[in-house]
Structures are given as structure tokens and as C-alpha cells.
JSON list of C-alpha atoms in Angstrom, two decimals:
[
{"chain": "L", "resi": 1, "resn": "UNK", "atom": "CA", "xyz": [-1.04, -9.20, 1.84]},
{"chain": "L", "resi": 2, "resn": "UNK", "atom": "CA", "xyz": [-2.42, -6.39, -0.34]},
{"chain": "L", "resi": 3, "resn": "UNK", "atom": "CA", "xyz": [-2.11, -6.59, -4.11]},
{"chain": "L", "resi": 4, "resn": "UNK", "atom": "CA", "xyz": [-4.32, -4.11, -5.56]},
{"chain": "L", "resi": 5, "resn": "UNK", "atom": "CA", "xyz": [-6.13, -1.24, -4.64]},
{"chain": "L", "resi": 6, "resn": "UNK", "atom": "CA", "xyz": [-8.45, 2.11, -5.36]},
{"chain": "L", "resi": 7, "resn": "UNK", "atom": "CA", "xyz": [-7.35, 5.81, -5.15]},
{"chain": "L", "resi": 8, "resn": "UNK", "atom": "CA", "xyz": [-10.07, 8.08, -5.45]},
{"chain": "L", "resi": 9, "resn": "UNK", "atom": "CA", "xyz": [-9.24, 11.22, -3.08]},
{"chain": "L", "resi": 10, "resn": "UNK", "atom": "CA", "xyz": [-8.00, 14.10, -4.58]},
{"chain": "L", "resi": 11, "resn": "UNK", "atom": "CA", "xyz": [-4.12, 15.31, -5.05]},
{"chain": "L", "resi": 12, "resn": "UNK", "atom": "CA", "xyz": [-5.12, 19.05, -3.09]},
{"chain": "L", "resi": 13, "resn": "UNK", "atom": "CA", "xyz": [-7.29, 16.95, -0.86]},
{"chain": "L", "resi": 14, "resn": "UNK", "atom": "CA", "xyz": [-4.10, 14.70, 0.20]},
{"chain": "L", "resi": 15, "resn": "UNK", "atom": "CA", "xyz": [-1.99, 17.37, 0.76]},
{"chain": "L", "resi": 16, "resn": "UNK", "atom": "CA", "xyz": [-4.31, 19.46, 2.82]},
{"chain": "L", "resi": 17, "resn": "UNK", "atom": "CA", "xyz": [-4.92, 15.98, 4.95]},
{"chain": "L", "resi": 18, "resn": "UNK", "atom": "CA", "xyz": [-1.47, 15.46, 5.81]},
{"chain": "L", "resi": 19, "resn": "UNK", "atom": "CA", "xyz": [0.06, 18.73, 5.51]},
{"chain": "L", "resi": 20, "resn": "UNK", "atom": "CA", "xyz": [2.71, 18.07, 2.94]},
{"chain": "L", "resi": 21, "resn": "UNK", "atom": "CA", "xyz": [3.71, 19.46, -0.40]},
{"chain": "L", "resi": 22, "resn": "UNK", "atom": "CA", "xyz": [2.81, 18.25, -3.19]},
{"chain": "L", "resi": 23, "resn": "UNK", "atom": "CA", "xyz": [4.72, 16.53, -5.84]},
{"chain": "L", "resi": 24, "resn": "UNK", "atom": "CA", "xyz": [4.40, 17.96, -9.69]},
{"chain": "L", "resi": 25, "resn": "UNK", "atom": "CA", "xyz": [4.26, 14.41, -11.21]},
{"chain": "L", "resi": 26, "resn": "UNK", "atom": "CA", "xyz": [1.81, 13.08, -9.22]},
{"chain": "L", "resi": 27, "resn": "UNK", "atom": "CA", "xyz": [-0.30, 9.96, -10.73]},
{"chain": "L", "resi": 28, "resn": "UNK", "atom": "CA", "xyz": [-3.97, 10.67, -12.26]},
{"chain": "L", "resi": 29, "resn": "UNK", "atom": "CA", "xyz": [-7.34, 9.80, -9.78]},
{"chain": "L", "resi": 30, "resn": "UNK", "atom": "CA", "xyz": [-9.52, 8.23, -9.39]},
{"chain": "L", "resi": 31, "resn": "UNK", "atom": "CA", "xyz": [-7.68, 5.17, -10.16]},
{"chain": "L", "resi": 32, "resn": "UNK", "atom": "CA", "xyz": [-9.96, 1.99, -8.98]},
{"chain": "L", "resi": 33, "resn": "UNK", "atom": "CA", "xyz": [-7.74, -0.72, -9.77]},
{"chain": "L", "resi": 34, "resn": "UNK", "atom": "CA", "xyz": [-4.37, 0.32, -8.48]},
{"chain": "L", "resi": 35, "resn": "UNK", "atom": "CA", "xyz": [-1.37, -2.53, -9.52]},
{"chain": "L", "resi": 36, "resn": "UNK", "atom": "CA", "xyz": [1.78, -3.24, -8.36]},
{"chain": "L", "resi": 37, "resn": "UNK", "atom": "CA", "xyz": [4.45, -1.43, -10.65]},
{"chain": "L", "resi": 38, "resn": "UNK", "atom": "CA", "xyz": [1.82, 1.76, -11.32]},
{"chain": "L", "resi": 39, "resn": "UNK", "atom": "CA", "xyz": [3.13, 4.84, -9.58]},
{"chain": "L", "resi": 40, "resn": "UNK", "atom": "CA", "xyz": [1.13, 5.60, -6.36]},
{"chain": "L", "resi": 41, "resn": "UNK", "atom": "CA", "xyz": [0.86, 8.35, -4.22]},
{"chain": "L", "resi": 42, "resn": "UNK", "atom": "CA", "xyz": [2.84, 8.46, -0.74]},
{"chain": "L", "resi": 43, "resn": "UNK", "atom": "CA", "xyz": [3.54, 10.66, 2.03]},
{"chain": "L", "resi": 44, "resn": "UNK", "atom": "CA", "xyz": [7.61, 10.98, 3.51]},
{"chain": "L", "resi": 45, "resn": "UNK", "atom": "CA", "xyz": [9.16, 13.59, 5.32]},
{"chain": "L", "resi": 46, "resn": "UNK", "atom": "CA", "xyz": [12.17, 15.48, 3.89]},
{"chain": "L", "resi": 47, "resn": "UNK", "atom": "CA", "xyz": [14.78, 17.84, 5.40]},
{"chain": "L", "resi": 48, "resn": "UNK", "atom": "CA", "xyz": [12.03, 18.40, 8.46]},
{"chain": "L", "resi": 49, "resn": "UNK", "atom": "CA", "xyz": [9.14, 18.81, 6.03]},
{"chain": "L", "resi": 50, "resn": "UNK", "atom": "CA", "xyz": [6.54, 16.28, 4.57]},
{"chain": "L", "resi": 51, "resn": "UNK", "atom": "CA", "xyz": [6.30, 15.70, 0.81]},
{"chain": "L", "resi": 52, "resn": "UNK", "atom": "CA", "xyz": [3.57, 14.21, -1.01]},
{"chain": "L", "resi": 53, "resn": "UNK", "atom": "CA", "xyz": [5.34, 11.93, -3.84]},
{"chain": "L", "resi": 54, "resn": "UNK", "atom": "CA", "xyz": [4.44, 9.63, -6.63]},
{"chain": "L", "resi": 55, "resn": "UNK", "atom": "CA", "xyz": [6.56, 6.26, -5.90]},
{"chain": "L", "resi": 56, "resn": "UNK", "atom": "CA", "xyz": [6.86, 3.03, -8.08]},
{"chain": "L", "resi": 57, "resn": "UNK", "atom": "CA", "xyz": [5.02, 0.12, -5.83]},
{"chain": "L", "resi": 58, "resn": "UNK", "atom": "CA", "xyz": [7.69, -2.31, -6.22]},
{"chain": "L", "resi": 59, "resn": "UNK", "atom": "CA", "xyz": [10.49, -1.67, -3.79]},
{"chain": "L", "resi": 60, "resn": "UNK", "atom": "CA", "xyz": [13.89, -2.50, -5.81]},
{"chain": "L", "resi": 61, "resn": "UNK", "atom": "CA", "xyz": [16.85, -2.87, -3.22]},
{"chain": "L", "resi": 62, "resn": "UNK", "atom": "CA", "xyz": [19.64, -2.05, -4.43]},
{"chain": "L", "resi": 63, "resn": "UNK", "atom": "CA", "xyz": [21.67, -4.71, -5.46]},
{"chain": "L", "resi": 64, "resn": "UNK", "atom": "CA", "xyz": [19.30, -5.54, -8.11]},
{"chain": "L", "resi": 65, "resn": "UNK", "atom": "CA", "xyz": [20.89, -4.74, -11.87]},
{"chain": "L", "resi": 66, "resn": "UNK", "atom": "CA", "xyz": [17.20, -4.21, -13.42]},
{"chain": "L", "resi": 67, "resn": "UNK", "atom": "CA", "xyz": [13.52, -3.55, -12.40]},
{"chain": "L", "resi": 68, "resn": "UNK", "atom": "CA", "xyz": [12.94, -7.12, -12.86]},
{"chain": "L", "resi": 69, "resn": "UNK", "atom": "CA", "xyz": [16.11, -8.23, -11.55]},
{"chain": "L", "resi": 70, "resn": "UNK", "atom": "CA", "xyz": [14.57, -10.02, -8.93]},
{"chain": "L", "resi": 71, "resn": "UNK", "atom": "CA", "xyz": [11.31, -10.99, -6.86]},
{"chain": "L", "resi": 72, "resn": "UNK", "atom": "CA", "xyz": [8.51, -8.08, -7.16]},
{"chain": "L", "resi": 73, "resn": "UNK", "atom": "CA", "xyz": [8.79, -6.77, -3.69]},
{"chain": "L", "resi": 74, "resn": "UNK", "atom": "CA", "xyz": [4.95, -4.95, -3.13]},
{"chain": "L", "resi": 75, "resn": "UNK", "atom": "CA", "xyz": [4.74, -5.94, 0.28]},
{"chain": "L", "resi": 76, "resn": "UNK", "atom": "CA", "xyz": [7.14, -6.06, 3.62]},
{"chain": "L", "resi": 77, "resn": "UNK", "atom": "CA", "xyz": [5.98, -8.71, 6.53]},
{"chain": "L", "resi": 78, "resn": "UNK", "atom": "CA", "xyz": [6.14, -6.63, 9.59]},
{"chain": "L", "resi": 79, "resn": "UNK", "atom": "CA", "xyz": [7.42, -9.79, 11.67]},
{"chain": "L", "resi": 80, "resn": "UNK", "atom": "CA", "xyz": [10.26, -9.89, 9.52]},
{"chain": "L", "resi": 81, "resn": "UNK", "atom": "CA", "xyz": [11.16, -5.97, 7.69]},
{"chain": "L", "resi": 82, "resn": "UNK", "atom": "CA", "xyz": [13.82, -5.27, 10.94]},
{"chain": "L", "resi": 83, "resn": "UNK", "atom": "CA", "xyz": [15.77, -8.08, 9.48]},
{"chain": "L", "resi": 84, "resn": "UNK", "atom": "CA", "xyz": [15.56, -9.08, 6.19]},
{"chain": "L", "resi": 85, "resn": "UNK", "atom": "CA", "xyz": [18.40, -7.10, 3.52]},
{"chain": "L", "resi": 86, "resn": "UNK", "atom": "CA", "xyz": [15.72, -5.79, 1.74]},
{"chain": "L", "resi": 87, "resn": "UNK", "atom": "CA", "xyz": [14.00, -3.98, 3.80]},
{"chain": "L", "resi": 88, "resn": "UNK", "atom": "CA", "xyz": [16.27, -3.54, 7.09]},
{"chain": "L", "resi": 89, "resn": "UNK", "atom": "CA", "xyz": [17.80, 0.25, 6.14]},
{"chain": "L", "resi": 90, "resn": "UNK", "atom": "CA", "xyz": [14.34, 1.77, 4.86]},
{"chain": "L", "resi": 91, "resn": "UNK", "atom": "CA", "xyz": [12.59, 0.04, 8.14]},
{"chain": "L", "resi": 92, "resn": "UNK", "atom": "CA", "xyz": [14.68, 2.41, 10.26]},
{"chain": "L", "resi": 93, "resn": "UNK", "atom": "CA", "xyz": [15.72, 5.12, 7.63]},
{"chain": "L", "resi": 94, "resn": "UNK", "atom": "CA", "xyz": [12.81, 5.41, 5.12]},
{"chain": "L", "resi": 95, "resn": "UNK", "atom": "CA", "xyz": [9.26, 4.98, 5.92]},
{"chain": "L", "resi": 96, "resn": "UNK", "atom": "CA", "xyz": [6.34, 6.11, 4.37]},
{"chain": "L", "resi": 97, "resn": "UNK", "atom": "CA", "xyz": [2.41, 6.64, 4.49]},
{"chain": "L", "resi": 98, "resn": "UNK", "atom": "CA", "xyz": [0.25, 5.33, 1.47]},
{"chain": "L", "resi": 99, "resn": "UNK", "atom": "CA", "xyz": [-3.49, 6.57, 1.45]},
{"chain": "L", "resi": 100, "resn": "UNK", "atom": "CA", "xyz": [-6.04, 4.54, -0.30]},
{"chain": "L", "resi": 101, "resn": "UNK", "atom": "CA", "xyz": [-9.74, 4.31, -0.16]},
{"chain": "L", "resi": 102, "resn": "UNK", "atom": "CA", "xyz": [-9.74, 0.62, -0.26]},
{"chain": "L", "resi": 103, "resn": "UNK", "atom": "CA", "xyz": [-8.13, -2.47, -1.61]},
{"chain": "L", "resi": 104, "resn": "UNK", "atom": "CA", "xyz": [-8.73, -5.72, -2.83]},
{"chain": "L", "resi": 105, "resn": "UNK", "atom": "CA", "xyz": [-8.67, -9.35, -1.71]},
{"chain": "L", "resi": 106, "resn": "UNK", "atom": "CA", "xyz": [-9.86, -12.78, -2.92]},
{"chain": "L", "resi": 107, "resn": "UNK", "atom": "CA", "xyz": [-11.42, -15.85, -1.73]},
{"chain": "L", "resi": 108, "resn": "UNK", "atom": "CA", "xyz": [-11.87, -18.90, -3.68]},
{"chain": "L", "resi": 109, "resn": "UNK", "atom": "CA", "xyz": [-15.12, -20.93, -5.01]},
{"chain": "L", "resi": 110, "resn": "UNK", "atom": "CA", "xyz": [-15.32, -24.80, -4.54]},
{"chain": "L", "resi": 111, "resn": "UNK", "atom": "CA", "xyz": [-14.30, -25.12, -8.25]},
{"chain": "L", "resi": 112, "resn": "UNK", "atom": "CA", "xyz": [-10.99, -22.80, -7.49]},
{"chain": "L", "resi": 113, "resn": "UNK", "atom": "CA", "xyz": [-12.38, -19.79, -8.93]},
{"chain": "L", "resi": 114, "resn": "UNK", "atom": "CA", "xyz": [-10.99, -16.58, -7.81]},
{"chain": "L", "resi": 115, "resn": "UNK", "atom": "CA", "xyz": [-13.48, -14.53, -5.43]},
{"chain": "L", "resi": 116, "resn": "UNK", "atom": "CA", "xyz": [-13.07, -10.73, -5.47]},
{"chain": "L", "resi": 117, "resn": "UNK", "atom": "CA", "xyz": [-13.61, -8.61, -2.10]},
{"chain": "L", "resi": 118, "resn": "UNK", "atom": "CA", "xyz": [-13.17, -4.66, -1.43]},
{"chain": "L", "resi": 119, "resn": "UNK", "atom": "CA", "xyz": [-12.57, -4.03, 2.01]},
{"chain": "L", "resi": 120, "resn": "UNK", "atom": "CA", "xyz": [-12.60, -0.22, 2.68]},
{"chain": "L", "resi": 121, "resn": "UNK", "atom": "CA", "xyz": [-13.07, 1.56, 6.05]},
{"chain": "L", "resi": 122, "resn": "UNK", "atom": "CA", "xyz": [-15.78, 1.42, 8.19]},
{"chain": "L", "resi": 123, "resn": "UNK", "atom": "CA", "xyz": [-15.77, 4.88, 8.94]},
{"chain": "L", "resi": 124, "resn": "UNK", "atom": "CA", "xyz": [-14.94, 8.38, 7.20]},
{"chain": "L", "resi": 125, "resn": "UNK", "atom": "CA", "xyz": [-11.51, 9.09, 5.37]},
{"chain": "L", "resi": 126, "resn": "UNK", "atom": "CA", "xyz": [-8.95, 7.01, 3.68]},
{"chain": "L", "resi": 127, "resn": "UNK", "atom": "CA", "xyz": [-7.27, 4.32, 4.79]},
{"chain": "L", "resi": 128, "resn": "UNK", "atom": "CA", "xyz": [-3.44, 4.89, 5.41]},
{"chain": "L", "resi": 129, "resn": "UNK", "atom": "CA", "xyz": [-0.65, 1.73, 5.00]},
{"chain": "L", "resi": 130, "resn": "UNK", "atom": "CA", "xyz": [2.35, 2.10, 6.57]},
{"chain": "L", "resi": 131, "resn": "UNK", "atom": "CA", "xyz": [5.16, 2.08, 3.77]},
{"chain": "L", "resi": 132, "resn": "UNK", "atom": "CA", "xyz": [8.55, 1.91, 3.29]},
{"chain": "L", "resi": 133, "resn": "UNK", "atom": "CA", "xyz": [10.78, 3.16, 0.21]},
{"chain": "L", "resi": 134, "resn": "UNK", "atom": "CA", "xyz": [14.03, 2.95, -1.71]},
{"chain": "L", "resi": 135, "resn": "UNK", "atom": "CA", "xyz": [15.56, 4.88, -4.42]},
{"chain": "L", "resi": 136, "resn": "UNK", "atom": "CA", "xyz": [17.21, 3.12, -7.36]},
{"chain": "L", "resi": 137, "resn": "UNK", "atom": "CA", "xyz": [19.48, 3.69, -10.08]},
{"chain": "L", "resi": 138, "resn": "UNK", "atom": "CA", "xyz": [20.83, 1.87, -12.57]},
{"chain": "L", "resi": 139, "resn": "UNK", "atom": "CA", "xyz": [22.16, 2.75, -15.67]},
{"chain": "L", "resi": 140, "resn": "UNK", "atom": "CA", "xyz": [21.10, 5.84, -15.90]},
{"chain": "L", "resi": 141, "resn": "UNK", "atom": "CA", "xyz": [17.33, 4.68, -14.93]},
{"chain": "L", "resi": 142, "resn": "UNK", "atom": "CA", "xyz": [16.29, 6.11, -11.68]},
{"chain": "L", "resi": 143, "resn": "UNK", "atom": "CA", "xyz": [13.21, 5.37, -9.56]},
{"chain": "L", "resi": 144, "resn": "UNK", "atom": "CA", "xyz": [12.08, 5.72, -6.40]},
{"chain": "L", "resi": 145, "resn": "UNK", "atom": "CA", "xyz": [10.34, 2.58, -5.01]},
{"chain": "L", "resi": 146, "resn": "UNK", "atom": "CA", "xyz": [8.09, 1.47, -1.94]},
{"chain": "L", "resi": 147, "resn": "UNK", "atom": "CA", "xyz": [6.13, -1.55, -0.27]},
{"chain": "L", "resi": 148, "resn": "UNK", "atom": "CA", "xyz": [3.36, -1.92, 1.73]},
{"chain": "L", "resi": 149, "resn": "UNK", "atom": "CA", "xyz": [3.52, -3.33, 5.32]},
{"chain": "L", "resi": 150, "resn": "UNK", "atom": "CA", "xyz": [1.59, -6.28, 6.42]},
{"chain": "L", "resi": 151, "resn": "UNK", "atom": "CA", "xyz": [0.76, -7.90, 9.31]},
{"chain": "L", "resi": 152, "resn": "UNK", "atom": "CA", "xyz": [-1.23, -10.79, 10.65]},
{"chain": "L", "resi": 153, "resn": "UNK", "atom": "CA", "xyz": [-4.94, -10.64, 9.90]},
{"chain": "L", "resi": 154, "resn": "UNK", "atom": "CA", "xyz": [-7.73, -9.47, 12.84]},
{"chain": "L", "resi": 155, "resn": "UNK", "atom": "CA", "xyz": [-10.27, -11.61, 13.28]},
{"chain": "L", "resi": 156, "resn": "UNK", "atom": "CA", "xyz": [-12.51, -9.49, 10.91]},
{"chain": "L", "resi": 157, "resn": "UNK", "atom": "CA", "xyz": [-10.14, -10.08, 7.95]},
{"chain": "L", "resi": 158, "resn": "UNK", "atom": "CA", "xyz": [-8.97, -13.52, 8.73]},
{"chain": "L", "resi": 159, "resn": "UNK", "atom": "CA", "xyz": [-12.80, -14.48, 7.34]},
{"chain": "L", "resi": 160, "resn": "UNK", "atom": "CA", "xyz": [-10.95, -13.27, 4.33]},
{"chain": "L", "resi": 161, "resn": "UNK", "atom": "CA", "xyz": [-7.28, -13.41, 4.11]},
{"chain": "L", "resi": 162, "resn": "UNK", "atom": "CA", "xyz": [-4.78, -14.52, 6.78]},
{"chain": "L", "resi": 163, "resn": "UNK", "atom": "CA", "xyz": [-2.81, -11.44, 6.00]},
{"chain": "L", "resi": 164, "resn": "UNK", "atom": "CA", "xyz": [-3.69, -7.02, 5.94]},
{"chain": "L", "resi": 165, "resn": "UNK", "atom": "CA", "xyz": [-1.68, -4.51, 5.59]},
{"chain": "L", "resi": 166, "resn": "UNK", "atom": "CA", "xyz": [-0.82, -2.37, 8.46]},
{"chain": "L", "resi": 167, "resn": "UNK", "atom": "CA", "xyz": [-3.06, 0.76, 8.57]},
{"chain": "L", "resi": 168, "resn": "UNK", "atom": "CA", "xyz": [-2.48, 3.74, 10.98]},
{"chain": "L", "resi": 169, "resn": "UNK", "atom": "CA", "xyz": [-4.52, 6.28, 12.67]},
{"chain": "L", "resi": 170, "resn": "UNK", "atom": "CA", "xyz": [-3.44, 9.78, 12.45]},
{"chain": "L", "resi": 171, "resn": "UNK", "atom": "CA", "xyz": [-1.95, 10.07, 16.08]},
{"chain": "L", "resi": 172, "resn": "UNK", "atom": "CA", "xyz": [0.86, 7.84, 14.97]},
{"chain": "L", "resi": 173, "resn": "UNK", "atom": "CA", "xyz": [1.40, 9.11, 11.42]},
{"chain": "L", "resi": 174, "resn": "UNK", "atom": "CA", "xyz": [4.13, 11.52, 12.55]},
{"chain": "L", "resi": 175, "resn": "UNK", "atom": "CA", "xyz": [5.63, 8.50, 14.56]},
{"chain": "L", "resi": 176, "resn": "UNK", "atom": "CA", "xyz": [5.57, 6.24, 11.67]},
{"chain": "L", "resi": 177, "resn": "UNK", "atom": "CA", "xyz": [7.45, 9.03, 9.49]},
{"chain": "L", "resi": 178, "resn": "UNK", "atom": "CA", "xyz": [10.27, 9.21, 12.52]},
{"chain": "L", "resi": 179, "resn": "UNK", "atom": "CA", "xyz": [8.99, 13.01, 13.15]},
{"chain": "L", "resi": 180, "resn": "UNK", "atom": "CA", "xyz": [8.69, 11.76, 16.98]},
{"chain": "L", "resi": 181, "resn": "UNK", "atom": "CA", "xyz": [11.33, 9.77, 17.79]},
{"chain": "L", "resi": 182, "resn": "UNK", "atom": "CA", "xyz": [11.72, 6.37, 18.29]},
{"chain": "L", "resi": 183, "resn": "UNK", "atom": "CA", "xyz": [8.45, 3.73, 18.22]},
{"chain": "L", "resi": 184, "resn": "UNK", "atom": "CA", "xyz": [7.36, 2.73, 15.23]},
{"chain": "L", "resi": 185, "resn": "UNK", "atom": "CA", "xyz": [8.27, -0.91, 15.31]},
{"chain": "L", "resi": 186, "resn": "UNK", "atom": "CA", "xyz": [4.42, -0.78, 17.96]},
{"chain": "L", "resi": 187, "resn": "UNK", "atom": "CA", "xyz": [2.46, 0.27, 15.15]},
{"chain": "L", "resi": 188, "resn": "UNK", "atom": "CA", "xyz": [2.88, -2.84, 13.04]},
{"chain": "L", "resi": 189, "resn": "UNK", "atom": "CA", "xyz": [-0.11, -4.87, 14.59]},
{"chain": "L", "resi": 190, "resn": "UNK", "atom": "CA", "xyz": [-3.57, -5.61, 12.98]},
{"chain": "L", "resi": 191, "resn": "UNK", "atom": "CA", "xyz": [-6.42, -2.59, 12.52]},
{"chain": "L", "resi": 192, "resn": "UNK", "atom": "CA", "xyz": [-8.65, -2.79, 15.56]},
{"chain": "L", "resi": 193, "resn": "UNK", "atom": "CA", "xyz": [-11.73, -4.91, 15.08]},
{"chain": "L", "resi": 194, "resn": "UNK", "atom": "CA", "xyz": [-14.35, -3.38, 13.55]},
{"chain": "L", "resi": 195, "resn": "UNK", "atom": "CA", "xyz": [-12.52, -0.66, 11.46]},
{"chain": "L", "resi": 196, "resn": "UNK", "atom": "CA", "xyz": [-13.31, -2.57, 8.05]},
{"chain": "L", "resi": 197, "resn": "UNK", "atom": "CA", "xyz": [-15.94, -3.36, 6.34]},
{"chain": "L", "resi": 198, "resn": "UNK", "atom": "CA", "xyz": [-16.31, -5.39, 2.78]},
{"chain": "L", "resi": 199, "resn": "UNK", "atom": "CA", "xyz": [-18.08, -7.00, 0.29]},
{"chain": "L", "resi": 200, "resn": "UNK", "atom": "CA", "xyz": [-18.18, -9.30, -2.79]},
{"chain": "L", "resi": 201, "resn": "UNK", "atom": "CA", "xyz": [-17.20, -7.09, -6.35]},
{"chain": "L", "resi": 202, "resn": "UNK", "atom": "CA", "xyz": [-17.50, -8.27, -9.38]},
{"chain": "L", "resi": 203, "resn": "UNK", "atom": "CA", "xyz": [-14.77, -10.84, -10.94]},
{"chain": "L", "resi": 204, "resn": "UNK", "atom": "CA", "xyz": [-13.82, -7.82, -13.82]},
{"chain": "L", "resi": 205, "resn": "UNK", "atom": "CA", "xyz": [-11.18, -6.65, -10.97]},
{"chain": "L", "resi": 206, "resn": "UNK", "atom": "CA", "xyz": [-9.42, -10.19, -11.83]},
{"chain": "L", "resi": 207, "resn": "UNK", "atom": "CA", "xyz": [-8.05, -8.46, -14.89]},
{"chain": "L", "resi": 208, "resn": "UNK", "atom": "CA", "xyz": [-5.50, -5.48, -14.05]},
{"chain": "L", "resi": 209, "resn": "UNK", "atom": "CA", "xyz": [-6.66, -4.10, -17.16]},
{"chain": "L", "resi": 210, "resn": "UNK", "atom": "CA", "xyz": [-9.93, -3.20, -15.71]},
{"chain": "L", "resi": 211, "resn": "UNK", "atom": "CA", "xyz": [-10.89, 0.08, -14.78]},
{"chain": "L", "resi": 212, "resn": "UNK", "atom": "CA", "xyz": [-14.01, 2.51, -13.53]},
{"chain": "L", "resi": 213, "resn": "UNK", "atom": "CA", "xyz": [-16.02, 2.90, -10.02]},
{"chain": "L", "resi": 214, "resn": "UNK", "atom": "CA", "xyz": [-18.04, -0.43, -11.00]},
{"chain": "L", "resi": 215, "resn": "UNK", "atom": "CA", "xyz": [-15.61, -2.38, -9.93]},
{"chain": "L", "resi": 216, "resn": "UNK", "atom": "CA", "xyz": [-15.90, -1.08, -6.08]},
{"chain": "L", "resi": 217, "resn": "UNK", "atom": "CA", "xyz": [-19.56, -1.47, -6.72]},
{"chain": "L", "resi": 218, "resn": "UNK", "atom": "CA", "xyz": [-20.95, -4.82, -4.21]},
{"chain": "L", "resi": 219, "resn": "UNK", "atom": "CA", "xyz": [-22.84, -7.46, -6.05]},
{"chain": "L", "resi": 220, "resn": "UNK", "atom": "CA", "xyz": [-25.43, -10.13, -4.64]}
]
């Protein structure tokens, strides 16, 4: 799964990298301890034309009567989006691209203690998560919502969690974002092995109150 996670490339920068216009309302970076419910930046295509937008993390189907009407929906299980009510429409309809510079996992110490990790690319450039996103209204409160995708672990990661998000290259980003036709159901599979790397952080990134670059800093 993926819970939290750091934004640290620049609004102009993002826009430039994917070709898409930007949003006026777009949420503040660097942000090193992104949480589910903050807005987040994402990349969809509109009318023929890509469009870089803030989104709530939190997909809200429709059906439910208040932002906390039901489960907190941050992630979509590739094995299952096609099928579950949720998720089924946006699968096919909406999908989106998420950049990040890393995110967050945890491991736990004999005594149960929770283990902080940032995993962030092994290479240059941000990581990308394949998305999907939902608007919803309710009375009279509107928001548009999204989830990350995740898939089984790789090898790599499984040393860490059993579960990653799934990341994409940018030959496939205009596949994921149906600019190409038909495919995108392939590109849910595991990062090739190798593309991460990680490290013990400090436990301050426990707290979702926590903030600054420290917290992406690797301890002993």
C-alpha cells in the first residue's frame, strides 16, 4: 500500500514534465509528509488536453452522503479496481498520474514498534503512481477525489512491505491517461527490480503532524 508521501518538485517544473496546464489552486511544495485527505497534485487529460490538478487523496464514490461516509479509500488493489463499485467506472473512465519524490513505509521492531522507511527512486526524476479519480458532490460540497494503485510487491520491496504502488515509466503515461487507446489494465504490475532504493528515517514521520526535509533524511 502507500500511505504517505513527499512532494518536493516544483508546480512549473510538473507542468513542463508532463506537458499539461496547470491548475490555479494547486497545493504548496515541498511538502515531505504528504497524508491521505491533503490535496495532492495529479495529472488527467481533459477534452484532448492534459491538466495538472490539485485532487483530495481519498477517492469518495458516489453513493457516499459525507466525506466520511464511509471507508477512507487512498488506495485501489490493481487485482481487484476492474471490479469492485468503487473503483470500476474511474478504472476505465478516469485515470490519473500522481508524481512524488518518494513515499513512506514501515516495518516493525521485536517490541511492535513502528519502523519508518523512504523508498524513493533509484535513478533521476520523480516517481509517478498510477491514479484514479472521482468527483463528488453533496450538499452543495464538491470535491474531486483520487487513489493510488497498488500492486503486489517486487522482490526489492517485499523486504519491506508485501504491497507498492504501481509506478509508470513515461512511455506508458499517455496509455495510462487513455490518450492511446486501449491497454492500461498491463501496466498494473510491480516496478522492475532495482528501480528503488530506501532507507531507515527517523520515527518523527509516525506523526502526520510532522513536517521539513529531515524527515527524508536516513539515520544509522
Amino acid at each position: 500500500m502507500c500511505g504517505r508521501f513527499a512532494t518536493t518538485l516544483p508546480p512549473d517544473a510538473m507542468a513542463q514534465l508532463f506537458e499539461a496546464a496547470p491548475a490555479n489552486d494547486l497545493p504548496p511544495v515541498p511538502n515531505y509528509n504528504v497524508c491521505p485527505t491533503n490535496q495532492i497534485h495529479t495529472i488527467h487529460t481533459e477534452a484532448g488536453a492534459r491538466r495538472l490538478t490539485s485532487m483530495r487523496w481519498g477517492f469518495l464514490p458516489h453513493w457516499y452522503k459525507a466525506t466520511n461516509g464511509g471507508p477512507l479509500l487512498i488506495n485501489a488493489r490493481a487485482e481487484t479496481i476492474a471490479e469492485k463499485p468503487a473503483f470500476k467506472a474511474a478504472c476505465r473512465e478516469r485515470r490519473c498520474l500522481i508524481p512524488v519524490s518518494g513515499f513512506y513505509e514501515w516495518t516493525k521492531d521485536e517490541e511492535g514498534a513502528r519502523l519508518p522507511w523512504y523508498i524513493q527512486p533509484a535513478g533521476e526524476g520523480p516517481l509517478v503512481f498510477a491514479g484514479v479519480w472521482q468527483d463528488w458532490e453533496r450538499d452543495g460540497e464538491a470535491h474531486r477525489t483520487c487513489a493510488i494503485v497498488t500492486c503486489a510487491a517486487n522482490d526489492q520491496m517485499a523486504a519491506i512491505h508485501h504491497r507498492m504502488p504501481v509506478i509508470l515509466g513515461p512511455e506508458v503515461w499517455g496509455k495510462w491517461l487513455g490518450e492511446e487507446g486501449k491497454g492500461a489494465a498491463t501496466l498494473m504490475t510491480p516496478a522492475p527490480e532495482g528501480a528503488l532504493r530506501f532507507y531507515r528515517v527517523d520515527r518523527a514521520v509516525n506523526s502526520n503532524r510532522a513536517s521539513g526535509p529531515e524527515l527524508t533524511c536516513p539515520i544509522e
